[in-house]
C-alpha positions as a Markdown table, in Angstrom:
| # | Residue | x | y | z |
|---|---|---|---|---|
| 1 | Unk | 22.5 | 4.5 | -12.0 |
| 2 | Unk | 21.8 | 4.0 | -8.4 |
| 3 | Unk | 18.6 | 4.3 | -6.4 |
| 4 | Unk | 19.9 | 7.6 | -5.1 |
| 5 | Unk | 20.2 | 9.0 | -8.6 |
| 6 | Unk | 16.6 | 8.0 | -9.2 |
| 7 | Unk | 15.5 | 9.8 | -6.0 |
| 8 | Unk | 17.5 | 12.9 | -7.1 |
| 9 | Unk | 15.8 | 12.9 | -10.5 |
| 10 | Unk | 12.4 | 12.5 | -8.8 |
| 11 | Unk | 13.1 | 15.5 | -6.6 |
| 12 | Unk | 14.6 | 17.6 | -9.4 |
| 13 | Unk | 11.4 | 17.4 | -11.6 |
| 14 | Unk | 10.5 | 13.8 | -12.2 |
| 15 | Unk | 7.7 | 13.7 | -9.6 |
| 16 | Unk | 6.1 | 16.9 | -11.2 |
| 17 | Unk | 6.4 | 15.5 | -14.7 |
| 18 | Unk | 4.8 | 12.2 | -13.7 |
| 19 | Unk | 1.9 | 14.0 | -11.9 |
| 20 | Unk | 1.3 | 16.2 | -14.9 |
| 21 | Unk | 1.1 | 13.2 | -17.2 |
| 22 | Unk | -1.3 | 11.5 | -14.9 |
| 23 | Unk | -3.5 | 14.5 | -14.3 |
| 24 | Unk | -7.2 | 13.6 | -14.5 |
| 25 | Unk | -6.6 | 9.9 | -15.3 |
| 26 | Unk | -8.1 | 7.0 | -13.6 |
| 27 | Unk | -6.5 | 3.6 | -13.1 |
| 28 | Unk | -8.6 | 1.9 | -15.9 |
| 29 | Unk | -6.5 | 1.7 | -19.1 |
| 30 | Unk | -8.2 | 3.6 | -21.9 |
| 31 | Unk | -7.5 | 0.8 | -24.5 |
| 32 | Unk | -8.7 | -1.9 | -22.1 |
| 33 | Unk | -5.5 | -3.8 | -22.8 |
| 34 | Unk | -2.7 | -5.5 | -20.9 |
| 35 | Unk | 0.8 | -5.8 | -22.3 |
| 36 | Unk | 3.0 | -8.6 | -20.9 |
| 37 | Unk | 6.6 | -8.1 | -21.9 |
| 38 | Unk | 10.2 | -8.5 | -20.8 |
| 39 | Unk | 12.0 | -6.2 | -18.3 |
| 40 | Unk | 14.7 | -5.6 | -20.9 |
| 41 | Unk | 15.6 | -1.9 | -20.7 |
| 42 | Unk | 15.6 | -1.6 | -24.5 |
| 43 | Unk | 11.9 | -2.1 | -24.6 |
| 44 | Unk | 9.9 | 1.0 | -24.3 |
| 45 | Unk | 6.3 | -0.2 | -24.4 |
| 46 | Unk | 4.7 | 3.3 | -24.8 |
| 47 | Unk | 7.1 | 4.1 | -27.7 |
| 48 | Unk | 6.8 | 0.7 | -29.3 |
| 49 | Unk | 3.1 | 1.0 | -29.7 |
| 50 | Unk | 2.8 | 4.7 | -30.0 |
| 51 | Unk | 1.0 | 4.9 | -26.6 |
| 52 | Unk | 0.6 | 7.6 | -23.9 |
| 53 | Unk | 0.4 | 7.2 | -20.1 |
| 54 | Unk | -2.9 | 5.6 | -19.1 |
| 55 | Unk | -3.7 | 3.7 | -22.2 |
| 56 | Unk | -2.6 | 0.1 | -21.2 |
| 57 | Unk | -1.5 | -1.9 | -18.2 |
| 58 | Unk | 2.1 | -3.1 | -18.6 |
| 59 | Unk | 3.3 | -6.2 | -16.8 |
| 60 | Unk | 7.1 | -6.8 | -17.0 |
| 61 | Unk | 9.2 | -9.6 | -15.8 |
| 62 | Unk | 12.4 | -11.4 | -16.9 |
| 63 | Unk | 11.5 | -12.8 | -20.3 |
| 64 | Unk | 7.9 | -11.6 | -20.5 |
| 65 | Unk | 7.0 | -15.1 | -19.3 |
| 66 | Unk | 3.4 | -15.9 | -18.3 |
| 67 | Unk | 3.9 | -16.7 | -14.6 |
| 68 | Unk | 1.4 | -17.1 | -11.7 |
| 69 | Unk | 1.8 | -13.5 | -10.9 |
| 70 | Unk | 1.1 | -12.4 | -14.4 |
| 71 | Unk | -2.1 | -14.4 | -14.4 |
| 72 | Unk | -2.9 | -12.9 | -11.0 |
| 73 | Unk | -2.4 | -9.3 | -12.4 |
| 74 | Unk | -4.3 | -9.9 | -15.6 |
| 75 | Unk | -7.2 | -11.3 | -13.6 |
| 76 | Unk | -7.3 | -8.3 | -11.3 |
| 77 | Unk | -6.8 | -5.9 | -14.4 |
| 78 | Unk | -9.9 | -7.6 | -16.1 |
| 79 | Unk | -12.2 | -8.0 | -13.2 |
| 80 | Unk | -11.5 | -4.7 | -11.4 |
| 81 | Unk | -10.3 | -2.4 | -14.1 |
| 82 | Unk | -12.1 | -3.4 | -17.3 |
| 83 | Unk | -9.3 | -4.8 | -19.5 |
| 84 | Unk | -10.5 | -7.3 | -22.2 |
| 85 | Unk | -7.3 | -7.9 | -24.3 |
| 86 | Unk | -3.8 | -9.2 | -23.6 |
| 87 | Unk | -0.7 | -8.9 | -25.7 |
| 88 | Unk | 2.2 | -11.2 | -24.8 |
| 89 | Unk | 5.4 | -9.8 | -26.2 |
| 90 | Unk | 8.8 | -11.4 | -25.9 |
| 91 | Unk | 11.9 | -10.7 | -27.9 |
| 92 | Unk | 14.8 | -12.1 | -29.8 |
| 93 | Unk | 18.2 | -12.3 | -28.1 |
| 94 | Unk | 16.5 | -12.4 | -24.7 |
| 95 | Unk | 18.8 | -13.2 | -21.7 |
| 96 | Unk | 16.5 | -16.0 | -20.5 |
| 97 | Unk | 17.4 | -18.0 | -23.7 |
| 98 | Unk | 21.1 | -18.0 | -22.7 |
| 99 | Unk | 20.9 | -20.4 | -19.8 |
| 100 | Unk | 18.6 | -23.1 | -18.4 |
| 101 | Unk | 16.5 | -23.3 | -15.3 |
| 102 | Unk | 18.7 | -26.1 | -13.9 |
| 103 | Unk | 21.9 | -24.1 | -14.5 |
| 104 | Unk | 20.6 | -20.9 | -12.8 |
| 105 | Unk | 19.1 | -22.9 | -9.9 |
| 106 | Unk | 22.3 | -24.7 | -9.3 |
| 107 | Unk | 24.2 | -21.4 | -9.3 |
| 108 | Unk | 21.9 | -20.0 | -6.8 |
| 109 | Unk | 22.1 | -23.1 | -4.7 |
| 110 | Unk | 26.0 | -23.0 | -4.8 |
| 111 | Unk | 25.8 | -19.3 | -3.8 |
| 112 | Unk | 23.2 | -19.3 | -1.1 |
| 113 | Unk | 22.9 | -22.9 | -0.1 |
| 114 | Unk | 19.4 | -23.7 | -1.3 |
| 115 | Unk | 17.4 | -23.9 | -4.5 |
| 116 | Unk | 14.9 | -21.2 | -5.3 |
| 117 | Unk | 11.3 | -22.0 | -4.5 |
| 118 | Unk | 10.2 | -20.4 | -7.7 |
| 119 | Unk | 10.5 | -21.4 | -11.4 |
| 120 | Unk | 13.2 | -19.5 | -13.3 |
| 121 | Unk | 11.1 | -19.7 | -16.7 |
| 122 | Unk | 14.0 | -19.9 | -19.2 |
| 123 | Unk | 13.2 | -20.9 | -22.8 |
| 124 | Unk | 15.1 | -21.7 | -26.0 |
| 125 | Unk | 12.7 | -20.0 | -28.4 |
| 126 | Unk | 10.6 | -17.0 | -27.6 |
| 127 | Unk | 7.9 | -17.9 | -30.3 |
| 128 | Unk | 7.4 | -21.2 | -28.5 |
| 129 | Unk | 7.3 | -19.6 | -25.2 |
| 130 | Unk | 4.9 | -16.9 | -26.4 |
| 131 | Unk | 2.6 | -19.7 | -27.6 |
| 132 | Unk | 2.8 | -21.5 | -24.3 |
| 133 | Unk | 2.0 | -18.3 | -22.5 |
| 134 | Unk | -1.0 | -17.7 | -24.7 |
| 135 | Unk | -2.3 | -21.2 | -24.1 |
| 136 | Unk | -2.0 | -20.7 | -20.3 |
| 137 | Unk | -4.0 | -17.6 | -20.4 |
| 138 | Unk | -6.6 | -19.1 | -22.7 |
| 139 | Unk | -7.3 | -22.0 | -20.4 |
| 140 | Unk | -7.1 | -20.1 | -17.1 |
| 141 | Unk | -10.5 | -20.2 | -15.5 |
| 142 | Unk | -10.1 | -16.8 | -13.7 |
| 143 | Unk | -9.8 | -14.8 | -16.9 |
| 144 | Unk | -13.0 | -13.5 | -18.4 |
| 145 | Unk | -14.5 | -15.6 | -21.2 |
| 146 | Unk | -13.9 | -14.1 | -24.7 |
| 147 | Unk | -10.6 | -12.5 | -23.6 |
| 148 | Unk | -8.7 | -11.6 | -26.8 |
| 149 | Unk | -5.1 | -13.0 | -26.3 |
| 150 | Unk | -2.5 | -12.2 | -28.9 |
| 151 | Unk | 1.3 | -13.0 | -28.9 |
| 152 | Unk | 4.3 | -11.5 | -30.6 |
| 153 | Unk | 8.0 | -11.7 | -30.9 |
| 154 | Unk | 9.8 | -8.4 | -31.1 |
| 155 | Unk | 12.9 | -8.3 | -33.1 |
| 156 | Unk | 15.3 | -6.5 | -30.9 |
| 157 | Unk | 17.4 | -5.3 | -33.8 |
| 158 | Unk | 14.8 | -3.5 | -35.9 |
| 159 | Unk | 11.8 | -3.6 | -33.5 |
| 160 | Unk | 9.4 | -5.3 | -35.9 |
| 161 | Unk | 6.8 | -7.6 | -34.5 |
| 162 | Unk | 6.0 | -11.0 | -35.7 |
| 163 | Unk | 2.7 | -12.4 | -34.6 |
| 164 | Unk | 2.6 | -15.9 | -33.1 |
| 165 | Unk | -0.3 | -18.1 | -34.0 |
| 166 | Unk | -0.1 | -21.3 | -32.0 |
| 167 | Unk | -1.9 | -24.4 | -33.2 |
């Protein structure tokens, strides 16, 4: 689907449907929770957790990796919009586990003549990376003390969740 198709769908009724779903809502998530997850199109965060629009903030990126921008967004979500919990949800068979930072950086350098200034964030095991992301959030000085941080790996085959309890 192209950008033009998305715009056509918006004009056809998408804008009205979205406005109706958001009617009367503020920007503060009702459940005071942030979900960090992968941009994988198979993951429907609202459906996965039985949510409706307005209940959580959803932060998505390649792999659901806790990056500087995720920390920035969680901090704003907490300090300006009242969230107090964070769920980090990565998944099995993630594309970021199929190559390395070095491999992809080299591909980019070969293609455009320079290395990317940002970290790719690949990982071999989503459970390990979820644990690292949780640890990073727990030690970040900008997040509010007492923030509840939990991590999960979503089985992309049956959509079950396995909670990760890092040491």
